[in-house]
Every structure is written in C-alpha cells, then in structure tokens.
Coordinates of C-alpha atoms in Angstrom, one line a residue:
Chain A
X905 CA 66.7 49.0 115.9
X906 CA 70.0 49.6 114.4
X907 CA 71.1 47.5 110.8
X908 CA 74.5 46.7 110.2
X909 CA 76.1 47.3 107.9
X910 CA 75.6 51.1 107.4
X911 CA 76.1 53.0 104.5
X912 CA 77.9 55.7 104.6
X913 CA 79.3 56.1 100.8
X914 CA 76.1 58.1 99.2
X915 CA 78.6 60.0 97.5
X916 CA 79.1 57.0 95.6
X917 CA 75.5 55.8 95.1
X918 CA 72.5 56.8 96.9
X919 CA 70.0 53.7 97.7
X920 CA 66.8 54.2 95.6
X921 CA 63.6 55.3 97.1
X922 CA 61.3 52.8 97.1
X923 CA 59.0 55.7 96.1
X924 CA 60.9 55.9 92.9
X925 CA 60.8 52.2 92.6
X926 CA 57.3 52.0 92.7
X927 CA 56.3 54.9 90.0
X928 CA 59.1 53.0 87.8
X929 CA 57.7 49.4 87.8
X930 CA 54.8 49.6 85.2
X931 CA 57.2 50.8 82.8
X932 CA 59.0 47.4 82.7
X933 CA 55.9 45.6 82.4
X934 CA 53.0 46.9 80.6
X935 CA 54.1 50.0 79.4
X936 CA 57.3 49.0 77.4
X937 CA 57.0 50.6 74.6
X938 CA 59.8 52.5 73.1
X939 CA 59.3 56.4 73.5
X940 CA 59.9 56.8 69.8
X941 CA 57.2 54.8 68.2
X942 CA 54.5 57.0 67.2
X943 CA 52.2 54.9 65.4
X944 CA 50.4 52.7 68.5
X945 CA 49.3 53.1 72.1
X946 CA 52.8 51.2 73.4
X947 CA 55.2 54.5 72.4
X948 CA 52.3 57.2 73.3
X949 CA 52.4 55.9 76.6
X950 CA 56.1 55.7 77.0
X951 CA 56.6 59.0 75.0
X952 CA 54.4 60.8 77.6
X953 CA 56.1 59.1 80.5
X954 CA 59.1 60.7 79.1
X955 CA 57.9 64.0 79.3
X956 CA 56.5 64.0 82.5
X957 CA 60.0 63.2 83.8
X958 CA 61.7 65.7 81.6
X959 CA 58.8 68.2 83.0
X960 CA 59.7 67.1 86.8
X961 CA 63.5 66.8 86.3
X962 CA 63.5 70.4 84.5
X963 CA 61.2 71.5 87.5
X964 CA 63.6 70.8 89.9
X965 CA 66.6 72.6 88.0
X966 CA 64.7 75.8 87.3
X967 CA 65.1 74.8 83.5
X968 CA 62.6 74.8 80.6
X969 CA 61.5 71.1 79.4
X970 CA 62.9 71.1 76.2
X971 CA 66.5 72.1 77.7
X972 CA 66.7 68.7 79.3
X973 CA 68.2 65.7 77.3
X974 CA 68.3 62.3 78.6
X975 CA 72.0 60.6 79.0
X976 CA 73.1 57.1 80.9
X977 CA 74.5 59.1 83.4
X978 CA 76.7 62.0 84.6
X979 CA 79.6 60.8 82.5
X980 CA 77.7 60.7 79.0
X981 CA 76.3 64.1 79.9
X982 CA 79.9 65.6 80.8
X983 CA 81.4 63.9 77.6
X984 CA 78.4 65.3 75.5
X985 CA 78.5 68.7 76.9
X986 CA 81.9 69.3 77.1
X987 CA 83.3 67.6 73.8
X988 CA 79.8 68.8 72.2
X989 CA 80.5 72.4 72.6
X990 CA 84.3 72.2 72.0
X991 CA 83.4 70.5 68.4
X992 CA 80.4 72.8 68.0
X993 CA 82.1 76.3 68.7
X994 CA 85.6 75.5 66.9
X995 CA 85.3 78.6 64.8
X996 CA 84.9 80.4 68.1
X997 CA 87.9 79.3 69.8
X998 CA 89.8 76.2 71.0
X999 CA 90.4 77.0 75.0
X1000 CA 88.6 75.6 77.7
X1001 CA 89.2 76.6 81.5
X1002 CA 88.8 74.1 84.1
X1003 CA 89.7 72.9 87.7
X1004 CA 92.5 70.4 88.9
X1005 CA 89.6 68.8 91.6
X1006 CA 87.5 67.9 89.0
X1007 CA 85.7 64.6 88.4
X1008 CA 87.8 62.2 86.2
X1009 CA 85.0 62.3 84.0
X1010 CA 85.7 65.7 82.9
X1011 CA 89.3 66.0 83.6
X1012 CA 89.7 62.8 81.2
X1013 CA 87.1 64.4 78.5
X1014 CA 89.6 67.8 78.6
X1015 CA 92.7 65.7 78.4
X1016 CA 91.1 63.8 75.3
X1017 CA 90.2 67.8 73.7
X1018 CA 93.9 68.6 74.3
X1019 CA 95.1 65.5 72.1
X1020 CA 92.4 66.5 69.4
X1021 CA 93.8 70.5 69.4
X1022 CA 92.0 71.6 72.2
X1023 CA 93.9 73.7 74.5
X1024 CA 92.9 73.2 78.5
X1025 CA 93.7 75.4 81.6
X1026 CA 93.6 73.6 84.8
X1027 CA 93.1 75.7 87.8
X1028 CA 94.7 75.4 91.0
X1029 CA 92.2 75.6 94.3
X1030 CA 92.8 77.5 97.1
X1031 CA 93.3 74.9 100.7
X1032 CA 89.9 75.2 101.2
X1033 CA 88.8 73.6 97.8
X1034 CA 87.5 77.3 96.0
X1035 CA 88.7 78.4 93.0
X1036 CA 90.5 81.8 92.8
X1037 CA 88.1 84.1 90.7
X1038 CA 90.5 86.4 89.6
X1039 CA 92.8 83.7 88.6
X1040 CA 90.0 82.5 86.6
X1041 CA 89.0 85.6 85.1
X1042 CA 93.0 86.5 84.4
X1043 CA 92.9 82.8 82.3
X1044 CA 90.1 83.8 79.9
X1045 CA 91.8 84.6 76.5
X1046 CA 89.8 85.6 73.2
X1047 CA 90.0 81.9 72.0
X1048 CA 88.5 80.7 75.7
X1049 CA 84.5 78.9 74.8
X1050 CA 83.8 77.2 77.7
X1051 CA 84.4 77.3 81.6
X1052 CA 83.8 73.8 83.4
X1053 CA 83.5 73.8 86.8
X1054 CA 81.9 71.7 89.4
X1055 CA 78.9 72.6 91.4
X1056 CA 80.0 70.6 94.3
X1057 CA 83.5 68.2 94.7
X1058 CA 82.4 64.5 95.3
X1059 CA 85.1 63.6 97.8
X1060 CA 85.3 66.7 100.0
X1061 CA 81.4 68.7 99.5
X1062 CA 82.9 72.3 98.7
X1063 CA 80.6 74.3 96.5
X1064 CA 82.0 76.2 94.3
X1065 CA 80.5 80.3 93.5
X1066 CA 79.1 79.0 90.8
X1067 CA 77.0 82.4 90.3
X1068 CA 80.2 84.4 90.6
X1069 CA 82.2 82.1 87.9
X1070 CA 79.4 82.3 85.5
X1071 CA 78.9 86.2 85.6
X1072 CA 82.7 86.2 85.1
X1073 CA 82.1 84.0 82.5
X1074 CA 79.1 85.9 80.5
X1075 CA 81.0 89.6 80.9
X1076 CA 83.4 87.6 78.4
X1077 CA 80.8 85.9 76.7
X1078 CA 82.4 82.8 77.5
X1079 CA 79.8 79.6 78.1
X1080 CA 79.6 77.7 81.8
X1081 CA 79.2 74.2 82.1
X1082 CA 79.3 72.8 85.2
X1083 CA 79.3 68.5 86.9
X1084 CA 76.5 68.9 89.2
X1085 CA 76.6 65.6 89.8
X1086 CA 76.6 65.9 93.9
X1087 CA 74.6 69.1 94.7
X1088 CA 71.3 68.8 92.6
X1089 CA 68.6 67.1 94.8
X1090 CA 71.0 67.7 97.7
X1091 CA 71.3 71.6 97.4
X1092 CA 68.8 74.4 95.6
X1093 CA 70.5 74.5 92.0
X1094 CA 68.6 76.6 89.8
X1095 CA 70.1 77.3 85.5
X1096 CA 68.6 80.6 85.6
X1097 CA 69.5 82.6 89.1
X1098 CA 73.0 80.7 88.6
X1099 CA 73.6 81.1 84.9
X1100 CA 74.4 78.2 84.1
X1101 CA 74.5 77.1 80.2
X1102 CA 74.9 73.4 80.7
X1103 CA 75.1 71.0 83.3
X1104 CA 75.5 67.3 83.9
X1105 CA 73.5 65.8 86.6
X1106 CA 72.1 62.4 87.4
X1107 CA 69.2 60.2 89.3
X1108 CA 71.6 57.1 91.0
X1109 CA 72.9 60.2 93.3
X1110 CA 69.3 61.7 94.7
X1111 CA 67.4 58.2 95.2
X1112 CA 67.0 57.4 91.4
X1113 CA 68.0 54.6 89.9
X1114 CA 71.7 53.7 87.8
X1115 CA 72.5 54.3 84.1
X1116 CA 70.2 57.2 83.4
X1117 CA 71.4 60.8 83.8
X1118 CA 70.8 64.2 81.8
X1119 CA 72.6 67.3 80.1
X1120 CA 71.0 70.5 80.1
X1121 CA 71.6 72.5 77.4
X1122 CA 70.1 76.1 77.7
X1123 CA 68.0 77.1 74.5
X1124 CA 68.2 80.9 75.6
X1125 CA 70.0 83.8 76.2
X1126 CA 72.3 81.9 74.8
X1127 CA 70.7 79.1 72.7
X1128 CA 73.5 76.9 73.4
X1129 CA 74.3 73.6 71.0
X1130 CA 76.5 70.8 71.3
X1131 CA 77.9 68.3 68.7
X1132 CA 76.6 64.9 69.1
X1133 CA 78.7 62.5 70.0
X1134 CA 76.9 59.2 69.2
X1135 CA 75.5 58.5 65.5
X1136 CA 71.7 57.3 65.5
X1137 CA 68.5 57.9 65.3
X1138 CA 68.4 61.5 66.5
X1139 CA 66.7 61.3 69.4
X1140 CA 66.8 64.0 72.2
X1141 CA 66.9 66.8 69.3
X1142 CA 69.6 65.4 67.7
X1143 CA 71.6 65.8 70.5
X1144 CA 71.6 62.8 71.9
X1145 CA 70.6 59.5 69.7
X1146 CA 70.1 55.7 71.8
X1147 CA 66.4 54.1 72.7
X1148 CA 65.0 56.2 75.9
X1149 CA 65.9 54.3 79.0
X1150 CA 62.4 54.9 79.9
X1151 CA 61.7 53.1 83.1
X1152 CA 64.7 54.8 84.5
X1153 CA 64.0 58.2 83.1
X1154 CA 60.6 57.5 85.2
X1155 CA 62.5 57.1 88.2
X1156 CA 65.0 60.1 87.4
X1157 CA 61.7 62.2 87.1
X1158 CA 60.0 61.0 90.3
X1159 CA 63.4 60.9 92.0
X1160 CA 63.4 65.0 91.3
X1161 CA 60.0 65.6 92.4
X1162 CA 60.7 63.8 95.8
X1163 CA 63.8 65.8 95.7
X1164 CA 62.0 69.2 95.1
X1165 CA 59.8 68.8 98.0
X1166 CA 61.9 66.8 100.6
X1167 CA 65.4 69.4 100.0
X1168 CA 64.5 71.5 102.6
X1169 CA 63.4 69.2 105.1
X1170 CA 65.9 66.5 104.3
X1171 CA 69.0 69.1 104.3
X1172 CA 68.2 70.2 107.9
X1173 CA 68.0 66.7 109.1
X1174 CA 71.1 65.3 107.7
X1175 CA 73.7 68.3 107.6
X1176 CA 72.6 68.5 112.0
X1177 CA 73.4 64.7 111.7
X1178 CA 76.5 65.2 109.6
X1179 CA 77.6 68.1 112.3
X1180 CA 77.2 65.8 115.4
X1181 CA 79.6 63.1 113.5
X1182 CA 82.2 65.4 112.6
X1183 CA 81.8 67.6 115.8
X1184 CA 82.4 64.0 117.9
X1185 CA 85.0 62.8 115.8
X1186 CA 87.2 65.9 116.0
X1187 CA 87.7 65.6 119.7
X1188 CA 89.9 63.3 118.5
X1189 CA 93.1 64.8 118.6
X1190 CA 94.9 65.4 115.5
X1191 CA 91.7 65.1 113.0
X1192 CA 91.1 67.8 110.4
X1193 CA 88.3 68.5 107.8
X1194 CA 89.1 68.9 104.7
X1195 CA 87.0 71.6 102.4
X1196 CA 85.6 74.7 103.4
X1197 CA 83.1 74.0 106.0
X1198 CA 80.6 76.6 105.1
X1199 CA 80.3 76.3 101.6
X1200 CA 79.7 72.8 101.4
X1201 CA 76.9 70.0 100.8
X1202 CA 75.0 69.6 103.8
X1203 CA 75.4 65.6 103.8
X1204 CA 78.9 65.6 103.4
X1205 CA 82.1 65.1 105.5
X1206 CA 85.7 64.6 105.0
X1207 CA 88.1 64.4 107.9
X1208 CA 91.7 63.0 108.4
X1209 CA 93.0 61.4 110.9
X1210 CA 96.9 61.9 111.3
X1211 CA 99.4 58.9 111.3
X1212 CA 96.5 56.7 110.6
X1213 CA 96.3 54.6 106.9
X1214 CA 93.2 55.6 105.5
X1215 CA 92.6 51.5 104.4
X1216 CA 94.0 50.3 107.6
X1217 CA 91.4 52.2 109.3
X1218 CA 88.6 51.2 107.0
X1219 CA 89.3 47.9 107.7
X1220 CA 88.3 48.4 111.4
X1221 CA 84.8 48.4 110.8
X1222 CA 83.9 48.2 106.9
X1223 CA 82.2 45.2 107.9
X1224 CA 79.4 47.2 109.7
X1225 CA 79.7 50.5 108.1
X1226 CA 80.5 51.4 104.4
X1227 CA 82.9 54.2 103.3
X1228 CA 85.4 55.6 100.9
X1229 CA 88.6 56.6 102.2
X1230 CA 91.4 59.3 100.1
X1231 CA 93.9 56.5 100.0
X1232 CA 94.8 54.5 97.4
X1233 CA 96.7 51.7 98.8
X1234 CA 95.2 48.9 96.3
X1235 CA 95.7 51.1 92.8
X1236 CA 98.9 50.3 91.3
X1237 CA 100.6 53.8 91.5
X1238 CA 99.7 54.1 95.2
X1239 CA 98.7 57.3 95.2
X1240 CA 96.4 58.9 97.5
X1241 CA 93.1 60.9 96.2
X1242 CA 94.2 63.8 93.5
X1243 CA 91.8 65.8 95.2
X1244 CA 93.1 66.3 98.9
X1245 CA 96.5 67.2 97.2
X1246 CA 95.5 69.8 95.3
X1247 CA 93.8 71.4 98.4
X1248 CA 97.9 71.3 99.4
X1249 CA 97.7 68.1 101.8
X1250 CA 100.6 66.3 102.6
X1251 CA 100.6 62.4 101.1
X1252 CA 100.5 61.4 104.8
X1253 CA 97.1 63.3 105.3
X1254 CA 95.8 62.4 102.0
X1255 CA 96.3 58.7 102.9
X1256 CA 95.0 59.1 106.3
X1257 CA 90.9 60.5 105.1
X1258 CA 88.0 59.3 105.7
X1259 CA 84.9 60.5 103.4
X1260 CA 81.2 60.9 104.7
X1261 CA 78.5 61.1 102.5
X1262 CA 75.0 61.3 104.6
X1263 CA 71.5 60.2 103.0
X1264 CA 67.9 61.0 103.4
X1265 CA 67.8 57.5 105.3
X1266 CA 70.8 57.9 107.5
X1267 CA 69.2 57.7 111.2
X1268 CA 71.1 59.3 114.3
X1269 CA 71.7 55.7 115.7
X1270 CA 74.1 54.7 112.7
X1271 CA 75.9 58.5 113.4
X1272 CA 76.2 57.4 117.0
X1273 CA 77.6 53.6 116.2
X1274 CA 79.5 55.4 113.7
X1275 CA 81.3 57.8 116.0
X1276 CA 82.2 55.3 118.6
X1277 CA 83.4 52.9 115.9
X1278 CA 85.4 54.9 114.1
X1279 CA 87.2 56.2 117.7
X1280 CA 87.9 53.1 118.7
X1281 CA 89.4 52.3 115.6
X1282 CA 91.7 55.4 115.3
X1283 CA 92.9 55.0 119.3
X1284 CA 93.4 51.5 118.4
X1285 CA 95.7 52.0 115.1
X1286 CA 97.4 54.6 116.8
X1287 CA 99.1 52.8 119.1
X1288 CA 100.0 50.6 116.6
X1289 CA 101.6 53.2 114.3
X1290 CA 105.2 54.1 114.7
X1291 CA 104.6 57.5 113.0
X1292 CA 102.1 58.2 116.0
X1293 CA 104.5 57.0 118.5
X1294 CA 107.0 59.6 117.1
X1295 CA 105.0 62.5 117.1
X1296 CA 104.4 62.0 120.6
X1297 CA 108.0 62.1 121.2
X1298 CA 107.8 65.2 119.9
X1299 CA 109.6 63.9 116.9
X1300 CA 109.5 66.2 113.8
X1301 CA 108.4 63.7 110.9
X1302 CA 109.5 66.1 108.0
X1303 CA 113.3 65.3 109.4
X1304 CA 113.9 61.8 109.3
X1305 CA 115.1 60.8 105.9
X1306 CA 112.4 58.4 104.6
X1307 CA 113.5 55.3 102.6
X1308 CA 112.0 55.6 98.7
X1309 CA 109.8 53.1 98.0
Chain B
X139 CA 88.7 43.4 97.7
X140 CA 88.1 41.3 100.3
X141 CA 90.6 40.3 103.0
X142 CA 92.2 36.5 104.0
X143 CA 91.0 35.4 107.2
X144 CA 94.4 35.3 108.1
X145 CA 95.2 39.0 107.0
X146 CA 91.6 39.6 109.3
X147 CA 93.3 38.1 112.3
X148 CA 96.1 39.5 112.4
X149 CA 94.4 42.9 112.4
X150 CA 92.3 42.3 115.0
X151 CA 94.7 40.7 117.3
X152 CA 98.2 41.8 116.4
X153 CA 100.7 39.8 117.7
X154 CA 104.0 41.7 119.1
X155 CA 103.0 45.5 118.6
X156 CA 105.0 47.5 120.6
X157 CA 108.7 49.1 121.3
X158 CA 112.0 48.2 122.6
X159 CA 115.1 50.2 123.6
X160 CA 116.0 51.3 120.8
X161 CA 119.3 52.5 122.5
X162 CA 120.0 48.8 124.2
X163 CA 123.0 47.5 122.2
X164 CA 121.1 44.3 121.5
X165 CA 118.1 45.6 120.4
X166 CA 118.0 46.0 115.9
X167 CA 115.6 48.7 114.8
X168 CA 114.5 48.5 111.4
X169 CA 112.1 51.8 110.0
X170 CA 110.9 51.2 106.6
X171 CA 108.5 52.9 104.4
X172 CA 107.5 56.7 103.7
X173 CA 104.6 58.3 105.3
X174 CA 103.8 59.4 101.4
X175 CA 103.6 55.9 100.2
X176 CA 101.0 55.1 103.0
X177 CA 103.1 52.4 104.8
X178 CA 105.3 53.0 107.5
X179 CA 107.2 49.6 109.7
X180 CA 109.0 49.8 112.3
X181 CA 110.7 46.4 113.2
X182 CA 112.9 45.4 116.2
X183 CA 114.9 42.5 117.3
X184 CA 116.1 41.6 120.4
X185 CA 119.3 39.4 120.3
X186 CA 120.9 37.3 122.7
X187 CA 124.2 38.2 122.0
X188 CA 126.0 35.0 123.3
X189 CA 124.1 32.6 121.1
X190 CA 122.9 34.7 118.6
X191 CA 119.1 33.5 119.0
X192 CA 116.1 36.5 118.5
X193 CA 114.4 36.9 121.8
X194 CA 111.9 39.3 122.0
X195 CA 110.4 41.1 118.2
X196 CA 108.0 44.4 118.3
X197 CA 106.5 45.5 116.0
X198 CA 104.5 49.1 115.2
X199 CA 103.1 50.0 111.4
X200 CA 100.9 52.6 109.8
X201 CA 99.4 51.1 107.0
X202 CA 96.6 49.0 105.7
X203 CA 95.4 46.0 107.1
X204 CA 98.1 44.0 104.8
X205 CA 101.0 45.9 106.0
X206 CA 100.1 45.3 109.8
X207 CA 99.5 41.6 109.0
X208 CA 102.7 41.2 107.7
X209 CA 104.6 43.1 109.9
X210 CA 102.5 41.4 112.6
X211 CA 103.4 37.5 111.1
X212 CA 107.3 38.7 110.6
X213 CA 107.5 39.6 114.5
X214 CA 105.6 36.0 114.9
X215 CA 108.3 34.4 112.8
X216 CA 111.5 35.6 114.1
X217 CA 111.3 35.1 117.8
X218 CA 113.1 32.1 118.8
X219 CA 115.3 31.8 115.2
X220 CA 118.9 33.1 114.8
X221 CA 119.7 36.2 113.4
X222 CA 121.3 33.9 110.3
X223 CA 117.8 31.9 110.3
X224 CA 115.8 35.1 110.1
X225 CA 118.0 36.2 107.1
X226 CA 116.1 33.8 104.9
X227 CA 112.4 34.9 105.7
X228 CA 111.5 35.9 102.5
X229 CA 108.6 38.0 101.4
X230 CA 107.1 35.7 99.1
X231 CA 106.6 33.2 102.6
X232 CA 104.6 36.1 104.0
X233 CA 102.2 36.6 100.6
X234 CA 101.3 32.9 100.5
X235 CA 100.6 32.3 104.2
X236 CA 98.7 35.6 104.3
X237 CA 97.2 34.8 100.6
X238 CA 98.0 38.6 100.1
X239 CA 96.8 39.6 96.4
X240 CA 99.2 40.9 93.8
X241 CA 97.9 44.4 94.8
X242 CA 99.2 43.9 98.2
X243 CA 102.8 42.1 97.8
X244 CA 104.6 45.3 98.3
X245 CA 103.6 45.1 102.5
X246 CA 105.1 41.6 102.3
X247 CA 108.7 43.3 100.2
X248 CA 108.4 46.0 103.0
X249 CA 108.1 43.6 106.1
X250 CA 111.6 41.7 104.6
X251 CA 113.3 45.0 104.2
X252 CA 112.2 45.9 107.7
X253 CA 113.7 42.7 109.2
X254 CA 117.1 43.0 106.8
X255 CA 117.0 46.6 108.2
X256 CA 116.7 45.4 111.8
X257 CA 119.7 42.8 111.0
X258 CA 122.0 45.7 109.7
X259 CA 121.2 48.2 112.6
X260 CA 121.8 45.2 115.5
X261 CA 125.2 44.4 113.5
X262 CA 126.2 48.1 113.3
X263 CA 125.2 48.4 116.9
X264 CA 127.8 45.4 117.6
X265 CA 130.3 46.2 115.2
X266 CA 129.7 44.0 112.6
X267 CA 129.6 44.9 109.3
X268 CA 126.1 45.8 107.8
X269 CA 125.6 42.9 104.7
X270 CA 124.5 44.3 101.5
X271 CA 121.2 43.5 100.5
X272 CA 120.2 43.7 96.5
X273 CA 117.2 46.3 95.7
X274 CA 114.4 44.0 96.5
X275 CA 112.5 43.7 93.1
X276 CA 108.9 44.9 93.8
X277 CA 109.1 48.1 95.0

C-alpha cells in the first residue's frame, strides 16, 4: 500500500530506524546517568554506553576508538576541526585550501579564519562537480596546513577522489579534513585506505537520531590535534567539553552498526531505485543531471528540468511527496543554489532542479508515483511557461534582452 | 511556507493561460522578468479598439506557484475593464487577495509591470504614446 506523502529529501534528514530508536530508549529512562560521573553505578553505565558507540561508530569508519570525539552534529565537528587545527598549527602556517561547493558549514567556518588572519583558497569545480587535482596541488604553498574537502556534495551526490587529494596532500605534508556528512553509512568510507586526518560526520543522516554528530581526529601517523573551541569540563580529551548526549550517541552507535552491515545490501537496492527514477524522468525532453554520474552516492539524484521554476514545480505535488529543489525563490537575494553555479549552470537551470535523496525505506511504488507525478507536473507547467513556448519556436533565449529585476 | 488557498487554486486551475497574436494590432504583449531571477510573465491584452474595453487576456509564466497565481488573477481582473481602468490594478490588490507573504510580493510588482508593459506595447502598436511608469519600488 502506498503512503502519501513520500519523502524524498534524506539528504536533508534521514527518518530514524526504529532499530536505533529502540537500543536508545533505556538511556532516557533508567540509565540517565551522565557519562562523566565516576563515583556510582548511574555514570558507569552511561560511560560504557558511550564506548560501545564510539567502538561501533569508529568500526564503521575504519578508525581507532579513541580517534572519535562526540559533537552535536556535523557543524560542531566541521567548526572544531577546521578552526581547531587552524588555531592549533599557527606556527605552521596560516593557508587553508578548500572548494567553492562546499557545505556552508565549512565555507562560513573559512570565511570566519580569513577575518581572524587566516588565508583561504577556494577551488573552482570542474562541470561535473570534481575538483581539478593539479589545480589543487599547484595551490599548496609552504604556509598551506590544512585541505578541506567534501567526501560527497549534499545537493548533487558527486564524490570527490578523496584518496587522490589526500596523497597530494601528505607528499606536502599538508593535513586533510574532509565533511563526510552525506557518504558515511551510505558509501564504504574508511580514515586509513583514504587518508584521511579528520572528518566530520553525523547519525540524523544514516537513520540516527538529531543533534549528535562526531569529529575524528587521527592520533597517528600524524597525531593530529585541534584547539578546542568550547571552554568546560574537558571532556572528549579536551577536545571537546559539554555533558555526553548520551542517548543519542547510543543511537549514533547503533545507527553505524546497522549501517556497517546493511551498506552493501541497501546501496544495491536504492541506487537500481534511484536509476529507474532518473532513467524515467529523463525521457522528458530537455532534463539534465547534474554531477558526475559515476562518481556519486548511490541514493542520490539531481536533475533539471528546462524552462520550469524549480518551486513552481515543487508545488505540483509537495503535498504527496517531499523534496528540495536548487531554487531560491523565497530567500531574500533570490538566488538559486551556489552549488549548481559553480558546476557552470545557467541561473535558469539552477532555478529549474529538482534534488533526490533516496533512503533505506524508499519502496519502488513511491519511485513509480514519483515518476508519473513529477511528469505530469513538468508537461503541465510547460505549457504554462512562456520561456518553454519560445524555445519551441525555436527562439534563442540568450537574445532577447531581459528586463533587470 | 505554506501556500493561501487562493494562491493553491490558482495553480491548479489557472485561469487564462495561453497566447494571442502577438502581431494583431490590438493585441498588447507584455514580457517581464529574467529567466536568472526565476520568474518569467508573459501578459497580453486584447483591445477593442472602438471602445477601448479589454476583451480577451492570456497569460503564460515560469515561476513559482505565486508568480502564476498572480499572473493568473491579473488576466482574471482585466477582462471586461478599459485599458484606463486596468491602469490602476495595483500590485498591492493582488498581495492581499492572494495573502501572498512579504517573501513573495515581488510576483505581485512583476504581474503590474507585466500589465503596464502590455498597456505600452498595445499603445505603441496604435500609435499612442507609451506612458511613463516610475521604477516600481520593490524590485
């Protein structure tokens, strides 16, 4: 039986597994007690909750426990690790390397580094969503310390050589962070075979719950630290001080562990679903992906749909099926998504994307309700839009002489 | 942000969308918007050039849901008034009968500048001077 509305925006959030909710529970109720008291059966019981997640969240990642430190999210973690290691390795250098697709999340965190002295290069991305590795290696200077990169872009799914970048980066002895925000749990991500020195990650994107996240930091080959950036009790090493979110470090960990053994099976499922969605919907004519289709996340689609408003077309079925779209008609500065203009889009294409992001409970009936809604919708709108008309008339679009507005 | 019923309606059953001659002498064709700004209008009039009176408006716009409502209410609005009548729809008319939030009054500015635009190309067509309209404010 098919339930409306579907969701269709697990780029966004993922819904939790009720698996997860269930291992999380006690630790809201009976076992409350704060990880950090050591003196009475309360804390041991949270404190060793709190290591079996760190043990099945570091599983998961290829890391070592003790590399693993608890944050409230992906955006603490990327704040911690990237302002951490700019404060901690000032003597080093002051230049950090980084990508215009980025998440705001970093991108603001490197603008804030600039205003405090930092110097930031932002690299351009090929039309496919890559980065250019000689163009990164040719922007390492003596005074570089860090290279941020993402693992995999949230709005289009392109994952980036990550393996490449970071042998780049060690042959210069420069450190690699990277926002793996949307590939770990959906891809294999593992610190070691991909050098990484720190990533951000966290649960509420693989069927974990909101507001818990973590940094990993390795502790060899390099030992790599980072300045703290909140002032407490020193918890997480130092690194990170703030009570342990326990119950939802319990569902991060269980999250993981359903993660590590459901990847493989889950990845087939969804990116054959994914392909039958995009394969339908670009028979349409005039509808483009955009990303590199091989090197992407399995569960993820982008596609625009020419002389179409991205909103507009929402609006012909985000009752019954939830999704984000690159336009921006409702911020104030109207623009459309950074991201599908730095891969060289057009502001009419950029306005005119839909995004995809697939689940471990997406079912083929929802891709087939999808596909026909999401036709009818653009067939509809298109012969309601003038620029449509136009282009049918064989019109070239780029000629007429637009009114600013 | 969740739509007006009215806005809603309008969507789903557009009144007017279509094209006219846009080569017929009595026919105003007003095309506002960029394709950047993710709104585009076209506008026409038809005008019964002995008495002055709008007889037919069409309507086509790529846009949000907003943009086509107004565009869509604006066609509704000027059939049967006189091209001095229509003059005076004013885009703050559209916001409140759509109850379009702040976020959206732009579509309404852009659905008077179509129909102004749509004046001006009909008076061009017939040798009438175009009338000079100030910068609309929210742009």
């Amino acid at each position: 039986m098919l339930k409306l509305p579907i969701y269709l925006d697990n780029n966004a959030t993922t819904p939790m597994d009720p698996r997860v909710l269930e291992a999380m529970t006690p630790y809201f109720l009976q076992n409350f007690g704060n990880a950090a008291s050591r003196n009475h059966p309360f804390g041991w019981a949270a404190e060793e909750a709190v290591d079996y997640s760190r043990e099945q969240v570091a599983k998961l990642i290829g890391a070592d426990p003790k590399e693993i430190i608890f944050t409230s999210g992906a955006t603490e973690a990327d704040n911690l690790g990237i302002k951490g290691v700019f404060e901690m390795y000032a003597s080093k250098g002051n230049h950090i390397i980084t990508a215009t697709t980025e998440h705001k999340a970093v991108l603001d965190t490197c603008k804030h580094i600039e205003k405090s002295g930092g110097e930031v290069t932002y690299l351009n991305v090929q039309p496919d969503g890559l980065i250019d590795l000689a163009e990164l290696e040719a922007a390492i200077k003596p005074t570089t310390i860090l290279i941020s990169i993402m693992y995999a872009n949230n709005e289009i799914g392109t994952v980036m050589p990550i393996k490449e970048i970071s042998s780049i980066a060690r042959k210069h002895g420069v450190l690699v962070f990277t926002d793996a925000t949307q590939a770990v749990g959906k891809i294999p991500v593992n610190v070691n075979k991909d050098g990484i020195d720190l990533m951000a990650f966290t649960a509420h994107k693989m069927y974990g719950p909101k507001g818990v996240g973590a940094l990993y930091v390795r502790r060899k080959n390099p030992r790599v630290k980072v300045t703290a950036q909140m002032d407490g009790g020193g918890h997480e090493r130092g690194m990170r001080s703030g009570t342990l979110n326990v119950p939802g470090i319990v569902g991060f960990g269980k999250a993981c562990e359903l993660c590590m053994l459901e990847m493989e099976t889950d990845s087939k499922r969804v990116s054959a679903l994914r392909d039958k969605l995009e394969n339908a919907l670009l028979t349409l004519e005039e509808a483009y992906v955009n990303g590199n289709r091989q090197y992407r996340l399995p569960h993820v689609a982008n596609i625009s749909f020419k002389h179409v408003e991205g909103e507009g077309l929402l609006m012909g079925f985000n009752k019954n099926i939830a999704l984000s779209s690159g336009s921006a008609c409702t911020s104030a500065s109207l623009e459309p998504s950074y991201v599908l203009k730095a891969l060289g889009l057009g502001d009419d294409l950029a306005h005119s994307s839909l995004r995809f992001g697939l689940s471990r409970f997406t079912t083929e009936e929802e891709i087939d309700y999808t596909i026909k809604a999401i036709s009818d919708t653009v067939l509809k709108l298109r012969e309601m839009s003038p620029l449509w008309e136009m282009y049918k008339e064989g019109i070239d679009l780029n000629s007429i002489q637009w009114a600013a507005h | 942000m969740a739509y007006s019923e009215k806005v809603i309606d309008h969507y789903q059953n557009p009144k007017n969308v279509g094209t006219l001659d846009k080569s017929s002498k009595n026919v105003g064709t007003g095309l506002v918007g960029a394709p950047e700004c993710g709104d585009v209008m076209r506008l026409q009039i038809e005008v019964n050039n002995e008495t002055g009176m709008i007889t037919d408006a069409k309507f086509k716009t790529f846009g949000c849901g907003s943009a086509i409502a107004s565009s869509s209410l604006a066609t509704e609005w000027l059939k049967g008034k006189s091209v001095d009548e229509a003059l005076k729809i004013d885009n703050m008319t559209i916001v409140e009968e759509l109850n379009l939030p702040p976020v959206k009054i732009h579509c309404s500015v852009l659905a008077e500048d179509a129909i102004k635009a749509a004046i001006n190309d009909y008076r061009e067509k017939n040798g009438l001077e175009k009338i000079k309209f100030e910068e609309s404010v929210i742009h």
